[in-house]
PDB file of N, CA, C and O in Angstrom:
ATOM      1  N   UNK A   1     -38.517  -0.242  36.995  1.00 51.00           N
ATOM      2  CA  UNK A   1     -37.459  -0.850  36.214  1.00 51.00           C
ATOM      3  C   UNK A   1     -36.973  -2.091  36.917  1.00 51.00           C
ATOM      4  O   UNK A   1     -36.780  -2.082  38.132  1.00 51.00           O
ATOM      5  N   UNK A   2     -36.805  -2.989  36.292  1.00 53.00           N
ATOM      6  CA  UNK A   2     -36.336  -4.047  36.766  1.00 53.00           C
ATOM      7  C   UNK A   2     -35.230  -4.918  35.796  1.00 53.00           C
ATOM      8  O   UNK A   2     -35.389  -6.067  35.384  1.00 53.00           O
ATOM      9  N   UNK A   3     -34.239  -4.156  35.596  1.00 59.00           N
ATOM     10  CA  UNK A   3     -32.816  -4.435  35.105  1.00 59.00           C
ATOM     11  C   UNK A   3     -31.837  -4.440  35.942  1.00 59.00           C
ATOM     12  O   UNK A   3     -31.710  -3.648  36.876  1.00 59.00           O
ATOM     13  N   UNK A   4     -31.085  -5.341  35.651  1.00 60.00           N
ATOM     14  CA  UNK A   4     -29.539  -5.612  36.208  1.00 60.00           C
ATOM     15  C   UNK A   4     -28.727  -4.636  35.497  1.00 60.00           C
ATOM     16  O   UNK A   4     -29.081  -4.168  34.415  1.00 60.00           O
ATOM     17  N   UNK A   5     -27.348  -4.234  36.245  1.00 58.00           N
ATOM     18  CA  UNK A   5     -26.209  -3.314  35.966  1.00 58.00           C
ATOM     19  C   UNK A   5     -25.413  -4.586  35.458  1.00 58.00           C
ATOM     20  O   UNK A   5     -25.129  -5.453  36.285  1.00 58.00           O
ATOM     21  N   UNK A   6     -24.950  -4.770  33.804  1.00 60.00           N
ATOM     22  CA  UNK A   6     -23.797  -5.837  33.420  1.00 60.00           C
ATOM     23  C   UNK A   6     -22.831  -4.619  33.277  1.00 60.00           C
ATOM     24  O   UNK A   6     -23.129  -3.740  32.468  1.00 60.00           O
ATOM     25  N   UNK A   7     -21.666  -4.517  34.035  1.00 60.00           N
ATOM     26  CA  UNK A   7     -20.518  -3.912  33.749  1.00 60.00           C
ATOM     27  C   UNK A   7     -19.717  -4.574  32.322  1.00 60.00           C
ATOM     28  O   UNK A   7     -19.231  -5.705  32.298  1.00 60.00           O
ATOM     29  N   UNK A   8     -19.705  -3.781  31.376  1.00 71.00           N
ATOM     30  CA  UNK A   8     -18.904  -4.099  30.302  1.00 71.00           C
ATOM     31  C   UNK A   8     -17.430  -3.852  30.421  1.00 71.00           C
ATOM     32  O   UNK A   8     -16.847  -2.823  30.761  1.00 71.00           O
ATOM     33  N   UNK A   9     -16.887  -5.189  30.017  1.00 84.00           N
ATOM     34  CA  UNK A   9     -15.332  -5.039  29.567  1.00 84.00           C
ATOM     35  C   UNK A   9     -14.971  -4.334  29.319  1.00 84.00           C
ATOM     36  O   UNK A   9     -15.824  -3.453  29.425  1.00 84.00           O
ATOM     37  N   UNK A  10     -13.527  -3.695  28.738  1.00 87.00           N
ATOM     38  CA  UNK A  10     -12.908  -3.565  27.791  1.00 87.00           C
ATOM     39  C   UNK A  10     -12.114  -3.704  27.920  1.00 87.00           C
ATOM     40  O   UNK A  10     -11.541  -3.481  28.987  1.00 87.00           O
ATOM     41  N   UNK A  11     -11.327  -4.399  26.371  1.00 89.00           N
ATOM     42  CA  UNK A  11     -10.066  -4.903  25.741  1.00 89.00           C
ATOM     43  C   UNK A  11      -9.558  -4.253  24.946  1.00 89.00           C
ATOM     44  O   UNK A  11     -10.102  -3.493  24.144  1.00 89.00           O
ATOM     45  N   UNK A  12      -7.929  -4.590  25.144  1.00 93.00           N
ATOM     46  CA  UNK A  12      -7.342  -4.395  23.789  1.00 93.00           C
ATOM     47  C   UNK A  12      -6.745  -5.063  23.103  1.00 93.00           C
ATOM     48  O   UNK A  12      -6.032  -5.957  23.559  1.00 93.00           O
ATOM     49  N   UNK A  13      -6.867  -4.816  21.760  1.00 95.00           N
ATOM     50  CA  UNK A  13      -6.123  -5.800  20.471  1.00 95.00           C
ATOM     51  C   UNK A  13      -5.225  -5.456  19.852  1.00 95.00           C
ATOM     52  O   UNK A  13      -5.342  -4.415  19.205  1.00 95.00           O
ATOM     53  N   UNK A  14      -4.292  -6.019  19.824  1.00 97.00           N
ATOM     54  CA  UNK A  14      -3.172  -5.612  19.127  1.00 97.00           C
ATOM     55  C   UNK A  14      -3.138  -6.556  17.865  1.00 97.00           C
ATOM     56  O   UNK A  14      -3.290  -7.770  18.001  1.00 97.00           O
ATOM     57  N   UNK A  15      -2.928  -5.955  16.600  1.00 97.00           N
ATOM     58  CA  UNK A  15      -2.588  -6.332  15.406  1.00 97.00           C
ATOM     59  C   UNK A  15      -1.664  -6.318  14.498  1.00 97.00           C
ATOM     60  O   UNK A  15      -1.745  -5.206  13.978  1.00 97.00           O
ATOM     61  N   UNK A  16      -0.842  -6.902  14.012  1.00 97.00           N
ATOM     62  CA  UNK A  16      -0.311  -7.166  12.868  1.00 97.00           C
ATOM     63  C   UNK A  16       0.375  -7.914  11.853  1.00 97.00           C
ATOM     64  O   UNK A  16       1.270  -8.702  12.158  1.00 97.00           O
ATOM     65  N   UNK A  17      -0.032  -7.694  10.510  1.00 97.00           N
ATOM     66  CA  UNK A  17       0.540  -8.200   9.538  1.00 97.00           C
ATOM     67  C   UNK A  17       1.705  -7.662   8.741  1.00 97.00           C
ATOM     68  O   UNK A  17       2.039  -6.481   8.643  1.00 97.00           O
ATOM     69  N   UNK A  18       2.365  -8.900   8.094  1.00 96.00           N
ATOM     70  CA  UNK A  18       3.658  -8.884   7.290  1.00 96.00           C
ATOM     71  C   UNK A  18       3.733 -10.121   5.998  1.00 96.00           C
ATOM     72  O   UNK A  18       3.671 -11.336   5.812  1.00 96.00           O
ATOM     73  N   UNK A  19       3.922  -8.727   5.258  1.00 96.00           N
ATOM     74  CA  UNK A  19       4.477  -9.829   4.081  1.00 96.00           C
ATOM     75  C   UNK A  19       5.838  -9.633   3.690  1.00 96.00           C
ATOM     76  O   UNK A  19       6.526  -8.613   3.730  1.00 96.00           O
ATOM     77  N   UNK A  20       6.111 -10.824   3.295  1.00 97.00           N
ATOM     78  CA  UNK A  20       7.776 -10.828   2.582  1.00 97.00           C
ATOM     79  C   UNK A  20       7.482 -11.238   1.223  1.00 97.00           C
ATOM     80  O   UNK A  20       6.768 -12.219   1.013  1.00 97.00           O
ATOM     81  N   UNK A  21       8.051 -10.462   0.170  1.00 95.00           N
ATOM     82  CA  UNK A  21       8.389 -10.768  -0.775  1.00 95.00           C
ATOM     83  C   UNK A  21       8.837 -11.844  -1.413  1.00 95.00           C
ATOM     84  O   UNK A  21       8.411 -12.809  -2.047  1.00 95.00           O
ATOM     85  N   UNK A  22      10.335 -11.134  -0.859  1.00 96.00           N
ATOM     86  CA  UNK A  22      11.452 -12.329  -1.133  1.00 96.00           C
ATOM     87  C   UNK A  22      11.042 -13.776  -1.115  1.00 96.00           C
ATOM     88  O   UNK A  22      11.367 -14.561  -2.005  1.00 96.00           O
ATOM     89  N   UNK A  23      10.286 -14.113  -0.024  1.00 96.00           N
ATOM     90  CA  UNK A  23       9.927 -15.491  -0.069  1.00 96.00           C
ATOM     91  C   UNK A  23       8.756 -15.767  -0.229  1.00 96.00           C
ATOM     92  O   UNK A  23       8.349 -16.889   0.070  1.00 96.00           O
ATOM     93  N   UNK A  24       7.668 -14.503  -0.904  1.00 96.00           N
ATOM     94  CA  UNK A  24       6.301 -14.784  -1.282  1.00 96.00           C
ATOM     95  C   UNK A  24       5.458 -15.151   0.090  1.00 96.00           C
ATOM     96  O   UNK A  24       4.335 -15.535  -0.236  1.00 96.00           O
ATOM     97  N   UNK A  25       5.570 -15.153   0.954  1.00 97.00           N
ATOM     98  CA  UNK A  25       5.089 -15.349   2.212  1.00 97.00           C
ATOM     99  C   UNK A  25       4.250 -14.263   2.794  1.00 97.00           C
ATOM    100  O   UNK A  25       4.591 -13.084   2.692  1.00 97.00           O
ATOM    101  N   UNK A  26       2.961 -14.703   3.512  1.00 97.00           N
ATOM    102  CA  UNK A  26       2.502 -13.101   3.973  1.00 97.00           C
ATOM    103  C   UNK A  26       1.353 -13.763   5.496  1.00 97.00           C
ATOM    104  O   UNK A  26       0.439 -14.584   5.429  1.00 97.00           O
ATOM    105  N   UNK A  27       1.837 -13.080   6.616  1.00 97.00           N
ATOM    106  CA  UNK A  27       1.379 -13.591   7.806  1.00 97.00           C
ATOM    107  C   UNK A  27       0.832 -12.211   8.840  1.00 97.00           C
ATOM    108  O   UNK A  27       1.098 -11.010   8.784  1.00 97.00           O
ATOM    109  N   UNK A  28      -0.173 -13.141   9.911  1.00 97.00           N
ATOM    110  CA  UNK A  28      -0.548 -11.966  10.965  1.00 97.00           C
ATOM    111  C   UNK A  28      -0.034 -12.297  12.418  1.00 97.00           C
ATOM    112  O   UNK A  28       0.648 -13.231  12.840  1.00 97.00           O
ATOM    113  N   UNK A  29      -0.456 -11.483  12.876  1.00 97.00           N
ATOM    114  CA  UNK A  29      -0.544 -11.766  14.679  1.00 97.00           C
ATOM    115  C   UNK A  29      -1.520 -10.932  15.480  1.00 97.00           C
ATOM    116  O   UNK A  29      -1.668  -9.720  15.322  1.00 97.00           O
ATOM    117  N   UNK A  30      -2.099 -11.596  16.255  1.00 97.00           N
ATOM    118  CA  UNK A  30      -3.182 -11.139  16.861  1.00 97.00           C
ATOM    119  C   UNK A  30      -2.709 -11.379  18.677  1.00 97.00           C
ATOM    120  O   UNK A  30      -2.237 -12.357  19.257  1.00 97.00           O
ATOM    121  N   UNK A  31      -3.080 -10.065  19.140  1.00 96.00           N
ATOM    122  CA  UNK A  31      -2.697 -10.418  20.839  1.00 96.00           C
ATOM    123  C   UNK A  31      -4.079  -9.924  21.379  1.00 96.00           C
ATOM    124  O   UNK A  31      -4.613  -8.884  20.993  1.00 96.00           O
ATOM    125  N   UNK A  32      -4.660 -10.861  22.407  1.00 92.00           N
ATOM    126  CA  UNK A  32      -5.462 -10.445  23.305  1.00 92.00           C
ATOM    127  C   UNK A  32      -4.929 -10.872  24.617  1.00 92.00           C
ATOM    128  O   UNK A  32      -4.407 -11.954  24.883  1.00 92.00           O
ATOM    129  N   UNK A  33      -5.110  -9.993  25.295  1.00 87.00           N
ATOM    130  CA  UNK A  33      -4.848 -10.003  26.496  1.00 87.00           C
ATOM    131  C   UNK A  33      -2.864 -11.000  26.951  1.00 87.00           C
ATOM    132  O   UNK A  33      -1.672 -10.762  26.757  1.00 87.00           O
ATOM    133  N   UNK A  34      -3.647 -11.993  27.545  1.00 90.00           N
ATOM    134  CA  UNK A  34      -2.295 -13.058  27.466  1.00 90.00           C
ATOM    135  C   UNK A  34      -2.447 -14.333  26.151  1.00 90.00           C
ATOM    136  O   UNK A  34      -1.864 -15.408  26.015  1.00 90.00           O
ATOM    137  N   UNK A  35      -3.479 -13.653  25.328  1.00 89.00           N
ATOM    138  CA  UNK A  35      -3.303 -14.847  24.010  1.00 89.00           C
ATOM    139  C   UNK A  35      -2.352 -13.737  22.806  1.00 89.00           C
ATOM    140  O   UNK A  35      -2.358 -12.561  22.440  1.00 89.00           O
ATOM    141  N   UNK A  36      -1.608 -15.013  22.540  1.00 95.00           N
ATOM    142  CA  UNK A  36      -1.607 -14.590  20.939  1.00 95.00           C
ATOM    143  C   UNK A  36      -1.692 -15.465  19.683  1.00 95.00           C
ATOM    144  O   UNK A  36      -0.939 -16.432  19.795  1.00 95.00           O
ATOM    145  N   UNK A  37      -2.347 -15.445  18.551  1.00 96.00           N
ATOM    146  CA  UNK A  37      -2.404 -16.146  17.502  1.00 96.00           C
ATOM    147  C   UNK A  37      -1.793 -15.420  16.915  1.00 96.00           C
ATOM    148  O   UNK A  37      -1.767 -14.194  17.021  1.00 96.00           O
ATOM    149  N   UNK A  38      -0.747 -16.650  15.644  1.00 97.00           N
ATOM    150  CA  UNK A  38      -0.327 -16.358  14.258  1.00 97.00           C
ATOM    151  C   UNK A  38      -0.824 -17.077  13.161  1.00 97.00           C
ATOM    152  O   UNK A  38      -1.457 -18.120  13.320  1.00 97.00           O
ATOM    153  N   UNK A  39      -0.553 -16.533  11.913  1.00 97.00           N
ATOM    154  CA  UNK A  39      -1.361 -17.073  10.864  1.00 97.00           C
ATOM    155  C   UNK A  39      -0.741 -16.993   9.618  1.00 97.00           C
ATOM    156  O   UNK A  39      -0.047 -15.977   9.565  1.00 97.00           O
ATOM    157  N   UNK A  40      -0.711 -17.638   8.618  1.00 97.00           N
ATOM    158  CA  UNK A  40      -0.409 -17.386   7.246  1.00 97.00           C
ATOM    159  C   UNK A  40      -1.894 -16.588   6.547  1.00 97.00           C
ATOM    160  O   UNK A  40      -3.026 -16.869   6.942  1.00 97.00           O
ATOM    161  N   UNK A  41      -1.641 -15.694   5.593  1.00 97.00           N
ATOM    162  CA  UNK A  41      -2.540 -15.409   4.872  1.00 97.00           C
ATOM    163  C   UNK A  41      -1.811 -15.526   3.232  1.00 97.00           C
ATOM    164  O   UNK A  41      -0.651 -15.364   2.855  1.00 97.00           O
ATOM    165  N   UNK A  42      -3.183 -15.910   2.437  1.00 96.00           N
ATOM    166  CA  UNK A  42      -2.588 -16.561   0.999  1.00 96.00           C
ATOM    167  C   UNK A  42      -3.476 -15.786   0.392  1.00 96.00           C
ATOM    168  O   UNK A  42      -4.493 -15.340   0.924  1.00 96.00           O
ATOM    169  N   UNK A  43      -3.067 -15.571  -0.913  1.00 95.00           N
ATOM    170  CA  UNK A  43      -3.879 -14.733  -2.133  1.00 95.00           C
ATOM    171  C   UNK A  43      -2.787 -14.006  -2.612  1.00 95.00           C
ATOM    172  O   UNK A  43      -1.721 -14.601  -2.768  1.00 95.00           O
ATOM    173  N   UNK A  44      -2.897 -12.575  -2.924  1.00 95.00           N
ATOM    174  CA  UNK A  44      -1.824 -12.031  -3.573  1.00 95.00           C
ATOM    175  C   UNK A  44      -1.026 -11.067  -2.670  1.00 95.00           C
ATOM    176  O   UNK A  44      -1.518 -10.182  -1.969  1.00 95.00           O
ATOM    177  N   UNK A  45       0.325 -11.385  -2.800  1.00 96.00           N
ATOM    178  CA  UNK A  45       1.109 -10.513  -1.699  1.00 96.00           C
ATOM    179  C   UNK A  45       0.750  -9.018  -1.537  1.00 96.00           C
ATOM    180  O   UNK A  45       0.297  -8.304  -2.432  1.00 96.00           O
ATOM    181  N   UNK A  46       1.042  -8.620  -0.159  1.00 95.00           N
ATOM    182  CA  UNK A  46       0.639  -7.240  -0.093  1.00 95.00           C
ATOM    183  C   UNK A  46       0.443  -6.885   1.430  1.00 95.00           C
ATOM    184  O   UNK A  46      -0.627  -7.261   1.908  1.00 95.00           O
ATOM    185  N   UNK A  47       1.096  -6.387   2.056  1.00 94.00           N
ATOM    186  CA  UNK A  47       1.149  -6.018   3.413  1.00 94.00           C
ATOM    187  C   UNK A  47      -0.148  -5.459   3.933  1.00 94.00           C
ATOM    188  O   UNK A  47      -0.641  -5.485   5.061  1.00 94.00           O
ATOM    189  N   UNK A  48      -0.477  -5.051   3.026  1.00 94.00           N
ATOM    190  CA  UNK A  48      -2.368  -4.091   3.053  1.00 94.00           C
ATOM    191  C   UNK A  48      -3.002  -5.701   3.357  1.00 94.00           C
ATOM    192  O   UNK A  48      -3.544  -5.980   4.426  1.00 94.00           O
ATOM    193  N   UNK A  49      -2.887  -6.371   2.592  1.00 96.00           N
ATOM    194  CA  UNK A  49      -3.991  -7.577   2.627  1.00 96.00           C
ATOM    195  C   UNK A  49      -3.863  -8.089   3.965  1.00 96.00           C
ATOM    196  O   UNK A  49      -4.805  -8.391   4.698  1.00 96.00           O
ATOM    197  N   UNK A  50      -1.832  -8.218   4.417  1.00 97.00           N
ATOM    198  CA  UNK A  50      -1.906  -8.953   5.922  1.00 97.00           C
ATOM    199  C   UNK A  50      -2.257  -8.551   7.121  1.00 97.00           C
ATOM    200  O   UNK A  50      -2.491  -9.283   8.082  1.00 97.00           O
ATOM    201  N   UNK A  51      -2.327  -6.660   7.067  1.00 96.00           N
ATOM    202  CA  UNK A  51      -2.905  -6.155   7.791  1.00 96.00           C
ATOM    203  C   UNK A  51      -3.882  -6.396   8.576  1.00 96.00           C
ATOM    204  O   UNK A  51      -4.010  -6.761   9.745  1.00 96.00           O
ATOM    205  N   UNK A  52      -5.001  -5.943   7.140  1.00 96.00           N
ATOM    206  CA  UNK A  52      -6.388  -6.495   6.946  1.00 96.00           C
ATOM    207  C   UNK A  52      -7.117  -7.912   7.960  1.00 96.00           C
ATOM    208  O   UNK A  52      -8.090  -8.035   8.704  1.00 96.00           O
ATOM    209  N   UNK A  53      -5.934  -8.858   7.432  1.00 97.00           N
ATOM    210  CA  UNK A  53      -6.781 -10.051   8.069  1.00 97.00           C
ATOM    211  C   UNK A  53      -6.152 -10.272   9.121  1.00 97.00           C
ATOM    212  O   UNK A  53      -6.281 -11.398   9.601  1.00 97.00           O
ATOM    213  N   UNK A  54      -5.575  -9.625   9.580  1.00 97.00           N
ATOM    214  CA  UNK A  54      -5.142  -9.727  11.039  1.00 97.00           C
ATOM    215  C   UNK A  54      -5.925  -8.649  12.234  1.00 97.00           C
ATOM    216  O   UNK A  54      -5.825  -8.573  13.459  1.00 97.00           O
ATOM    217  N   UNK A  55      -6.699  -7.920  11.258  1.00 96.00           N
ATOM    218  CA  UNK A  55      -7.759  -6.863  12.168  1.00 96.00           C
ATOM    219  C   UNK A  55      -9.222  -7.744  12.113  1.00 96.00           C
ATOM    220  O   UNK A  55     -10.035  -7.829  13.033  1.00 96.00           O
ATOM    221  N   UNK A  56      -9.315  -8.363  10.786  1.00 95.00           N
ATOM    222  CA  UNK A  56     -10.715  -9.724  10.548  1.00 95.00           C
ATOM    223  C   UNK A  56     -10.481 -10.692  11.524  1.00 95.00           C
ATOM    224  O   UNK A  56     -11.306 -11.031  12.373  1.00 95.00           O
ATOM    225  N   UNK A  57      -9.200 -11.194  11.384  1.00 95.00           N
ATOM    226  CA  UNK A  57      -9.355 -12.391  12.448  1.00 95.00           C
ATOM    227  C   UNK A  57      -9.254 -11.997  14.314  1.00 95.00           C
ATOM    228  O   UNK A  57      -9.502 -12.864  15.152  1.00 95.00           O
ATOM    229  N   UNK A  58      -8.955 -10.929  14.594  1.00 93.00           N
ATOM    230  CA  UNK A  58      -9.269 -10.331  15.740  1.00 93.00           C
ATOM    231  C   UNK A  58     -11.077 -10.396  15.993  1.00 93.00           C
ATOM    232  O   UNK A  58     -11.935 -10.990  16.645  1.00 93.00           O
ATOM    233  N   UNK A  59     -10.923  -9.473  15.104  1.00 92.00           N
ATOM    234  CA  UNK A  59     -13.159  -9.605  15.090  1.00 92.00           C
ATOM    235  C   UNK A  59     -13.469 -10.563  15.176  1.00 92.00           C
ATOM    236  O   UNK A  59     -14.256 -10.788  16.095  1.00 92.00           O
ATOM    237  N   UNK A  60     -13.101 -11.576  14.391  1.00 91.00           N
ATOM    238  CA  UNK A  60     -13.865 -12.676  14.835  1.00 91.00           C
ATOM    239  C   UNK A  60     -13.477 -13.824  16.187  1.00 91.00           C
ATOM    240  O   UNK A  60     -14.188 -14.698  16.684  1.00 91.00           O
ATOM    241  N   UNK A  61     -12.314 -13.479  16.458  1.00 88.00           N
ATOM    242  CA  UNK A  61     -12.324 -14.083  17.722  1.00 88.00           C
ATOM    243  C   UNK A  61     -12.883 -13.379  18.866  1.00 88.00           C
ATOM    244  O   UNK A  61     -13.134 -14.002  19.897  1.00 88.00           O
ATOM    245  N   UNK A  62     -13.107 -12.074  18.763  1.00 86.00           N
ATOM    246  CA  UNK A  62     -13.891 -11.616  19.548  1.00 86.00           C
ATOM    247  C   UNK A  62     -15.264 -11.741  19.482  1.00 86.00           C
ATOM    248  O   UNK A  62     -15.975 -11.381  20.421  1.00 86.00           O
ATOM    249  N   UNK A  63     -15.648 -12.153  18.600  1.00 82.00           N
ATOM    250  CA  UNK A  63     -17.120 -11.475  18.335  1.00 82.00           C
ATOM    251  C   UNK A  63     -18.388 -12.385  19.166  1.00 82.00           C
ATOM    252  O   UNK A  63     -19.543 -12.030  19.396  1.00 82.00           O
ATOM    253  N   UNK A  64     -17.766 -13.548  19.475  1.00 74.00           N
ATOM    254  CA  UNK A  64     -18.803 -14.511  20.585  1.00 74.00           C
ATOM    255  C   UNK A  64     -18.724 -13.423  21.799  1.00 74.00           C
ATOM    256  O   UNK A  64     -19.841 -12.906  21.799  1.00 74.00           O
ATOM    257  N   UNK A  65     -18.257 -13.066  22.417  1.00 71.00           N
ATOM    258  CA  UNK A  65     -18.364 -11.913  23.466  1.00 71.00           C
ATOM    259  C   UNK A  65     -19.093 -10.810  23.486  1.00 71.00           C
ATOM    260  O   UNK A  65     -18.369  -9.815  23.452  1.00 71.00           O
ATOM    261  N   UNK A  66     -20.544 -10.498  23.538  1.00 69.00           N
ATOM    262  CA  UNK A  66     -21.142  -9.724  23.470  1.00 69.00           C
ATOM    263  C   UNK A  66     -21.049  -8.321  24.338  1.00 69.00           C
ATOM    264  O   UNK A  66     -21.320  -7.193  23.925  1.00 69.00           O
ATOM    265  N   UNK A  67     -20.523  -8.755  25.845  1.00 76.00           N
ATOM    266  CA  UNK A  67     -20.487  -7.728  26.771  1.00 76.00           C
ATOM    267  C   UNK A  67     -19.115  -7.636  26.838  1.00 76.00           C
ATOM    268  O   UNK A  67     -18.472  -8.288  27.661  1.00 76.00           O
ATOM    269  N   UNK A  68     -18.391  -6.563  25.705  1.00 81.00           N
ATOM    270  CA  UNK A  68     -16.753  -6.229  25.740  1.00 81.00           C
ATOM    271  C   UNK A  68     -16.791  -4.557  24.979  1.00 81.00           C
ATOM    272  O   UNK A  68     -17.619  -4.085  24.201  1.00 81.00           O
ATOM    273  N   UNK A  69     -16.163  -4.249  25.277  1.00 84.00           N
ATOM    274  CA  UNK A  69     -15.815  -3.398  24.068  1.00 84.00           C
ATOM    275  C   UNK A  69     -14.228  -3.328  23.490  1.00 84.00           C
ATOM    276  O   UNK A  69     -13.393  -3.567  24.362  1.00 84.00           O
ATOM    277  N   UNK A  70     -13.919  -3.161  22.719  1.00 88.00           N
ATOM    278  CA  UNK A  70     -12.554  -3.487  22.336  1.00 88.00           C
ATOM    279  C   UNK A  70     -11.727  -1.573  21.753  1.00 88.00           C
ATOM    280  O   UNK A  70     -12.087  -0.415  21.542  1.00 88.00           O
ATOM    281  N   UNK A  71     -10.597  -2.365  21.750  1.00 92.00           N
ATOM    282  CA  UNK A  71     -10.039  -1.052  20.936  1.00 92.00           C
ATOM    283  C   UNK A  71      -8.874  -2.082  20.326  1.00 92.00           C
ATOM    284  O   UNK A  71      -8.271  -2.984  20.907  1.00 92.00           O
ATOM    285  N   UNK A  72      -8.759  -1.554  18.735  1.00 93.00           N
ATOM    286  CA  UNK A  72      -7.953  -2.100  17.919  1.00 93.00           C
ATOM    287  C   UNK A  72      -6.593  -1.442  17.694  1.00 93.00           C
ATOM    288  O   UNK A  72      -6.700  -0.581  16.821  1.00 93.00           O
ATOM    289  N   UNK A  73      -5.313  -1.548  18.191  1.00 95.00           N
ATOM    290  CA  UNK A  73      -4.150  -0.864  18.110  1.00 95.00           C
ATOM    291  C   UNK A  73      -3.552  -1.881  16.917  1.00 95.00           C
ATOM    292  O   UNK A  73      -3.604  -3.110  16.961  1.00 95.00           O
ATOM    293  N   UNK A  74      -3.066  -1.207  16.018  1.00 95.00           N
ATOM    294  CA  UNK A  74      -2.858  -1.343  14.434  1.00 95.00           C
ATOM    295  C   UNK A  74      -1.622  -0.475  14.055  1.00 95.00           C
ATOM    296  O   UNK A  74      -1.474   0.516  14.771  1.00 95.00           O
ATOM    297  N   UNK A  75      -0.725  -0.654  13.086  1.00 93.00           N
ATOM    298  CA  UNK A  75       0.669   0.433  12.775  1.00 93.00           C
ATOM    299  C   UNK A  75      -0.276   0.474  11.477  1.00 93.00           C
ATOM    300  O   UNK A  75       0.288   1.263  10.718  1.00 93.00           O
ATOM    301  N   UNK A  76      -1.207   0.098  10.985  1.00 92.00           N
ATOM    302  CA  UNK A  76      -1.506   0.439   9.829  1.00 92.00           C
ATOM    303  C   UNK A  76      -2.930   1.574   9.732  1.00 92.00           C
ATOM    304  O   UNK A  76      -4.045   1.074   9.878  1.00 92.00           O
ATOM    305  N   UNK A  77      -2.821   2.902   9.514  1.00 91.00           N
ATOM    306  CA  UNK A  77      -3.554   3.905   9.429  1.00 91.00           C
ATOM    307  C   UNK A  77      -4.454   3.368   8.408  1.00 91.00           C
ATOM    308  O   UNK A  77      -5.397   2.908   9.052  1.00 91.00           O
ATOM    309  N   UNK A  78      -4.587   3.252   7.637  1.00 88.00           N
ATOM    310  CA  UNK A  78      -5.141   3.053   5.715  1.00 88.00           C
ATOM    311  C   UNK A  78      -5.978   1.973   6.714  1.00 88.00           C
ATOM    312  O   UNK A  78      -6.972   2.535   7.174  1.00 88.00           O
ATOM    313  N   UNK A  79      -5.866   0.807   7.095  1.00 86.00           N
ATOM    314  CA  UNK A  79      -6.595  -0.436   7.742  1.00 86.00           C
ATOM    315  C   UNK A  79      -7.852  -0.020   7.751  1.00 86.00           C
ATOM    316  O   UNK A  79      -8.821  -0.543   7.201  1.00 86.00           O
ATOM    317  N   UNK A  80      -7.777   1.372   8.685  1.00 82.00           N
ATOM    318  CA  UNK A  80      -8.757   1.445   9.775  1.00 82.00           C
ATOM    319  C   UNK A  80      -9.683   2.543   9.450  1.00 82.00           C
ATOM    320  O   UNK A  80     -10.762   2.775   9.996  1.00 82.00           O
ATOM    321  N   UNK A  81      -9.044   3.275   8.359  1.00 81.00           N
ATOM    322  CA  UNK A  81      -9.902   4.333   7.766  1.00 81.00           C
ATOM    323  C   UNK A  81     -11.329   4.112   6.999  1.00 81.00           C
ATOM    324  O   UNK A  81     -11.945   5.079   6.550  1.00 81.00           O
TER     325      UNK A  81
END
């Protein structure tokens, strides 16, 4: 055998989205490590939807990182099912 040992990462992600009604508005937040991004999300209101793309846009900022493994911490159960 002639393989190298790559020790894999792991991270965690924290997620979430919010929509407001009242002002038709609906946004995420994404934390890795010491980053965090926020975001508007547009289409039709719905806290399910801001969830959602606040667990998508995690994936994809992760996803150039091949050697990680992640864990997604979410208040939304339904998300992840």
């Amino acid at each position: 055998f002639n393989t190298k040992f790559v020790p894999i990462q792991h991270t965690e992600v924290y997620t979430d989205g919010s929509c407001d009604l009242a002002k038709g508005k609906m946004g995420y937040s994404v934390v890795i490590g010491k980053v965090t991004e926020q975001g508007r999300v547009f289409g039709a209101l719905s806290s399910y939807r801001a969830e959602l793309a606040a667990i998508a846009r995690a994936l994809t900022i992760i996803e150039e990182d091949k050697d990680i493994t992640i864990t997604i911490k979410t208040d939304c159960l339904s998300a992840v099912l």
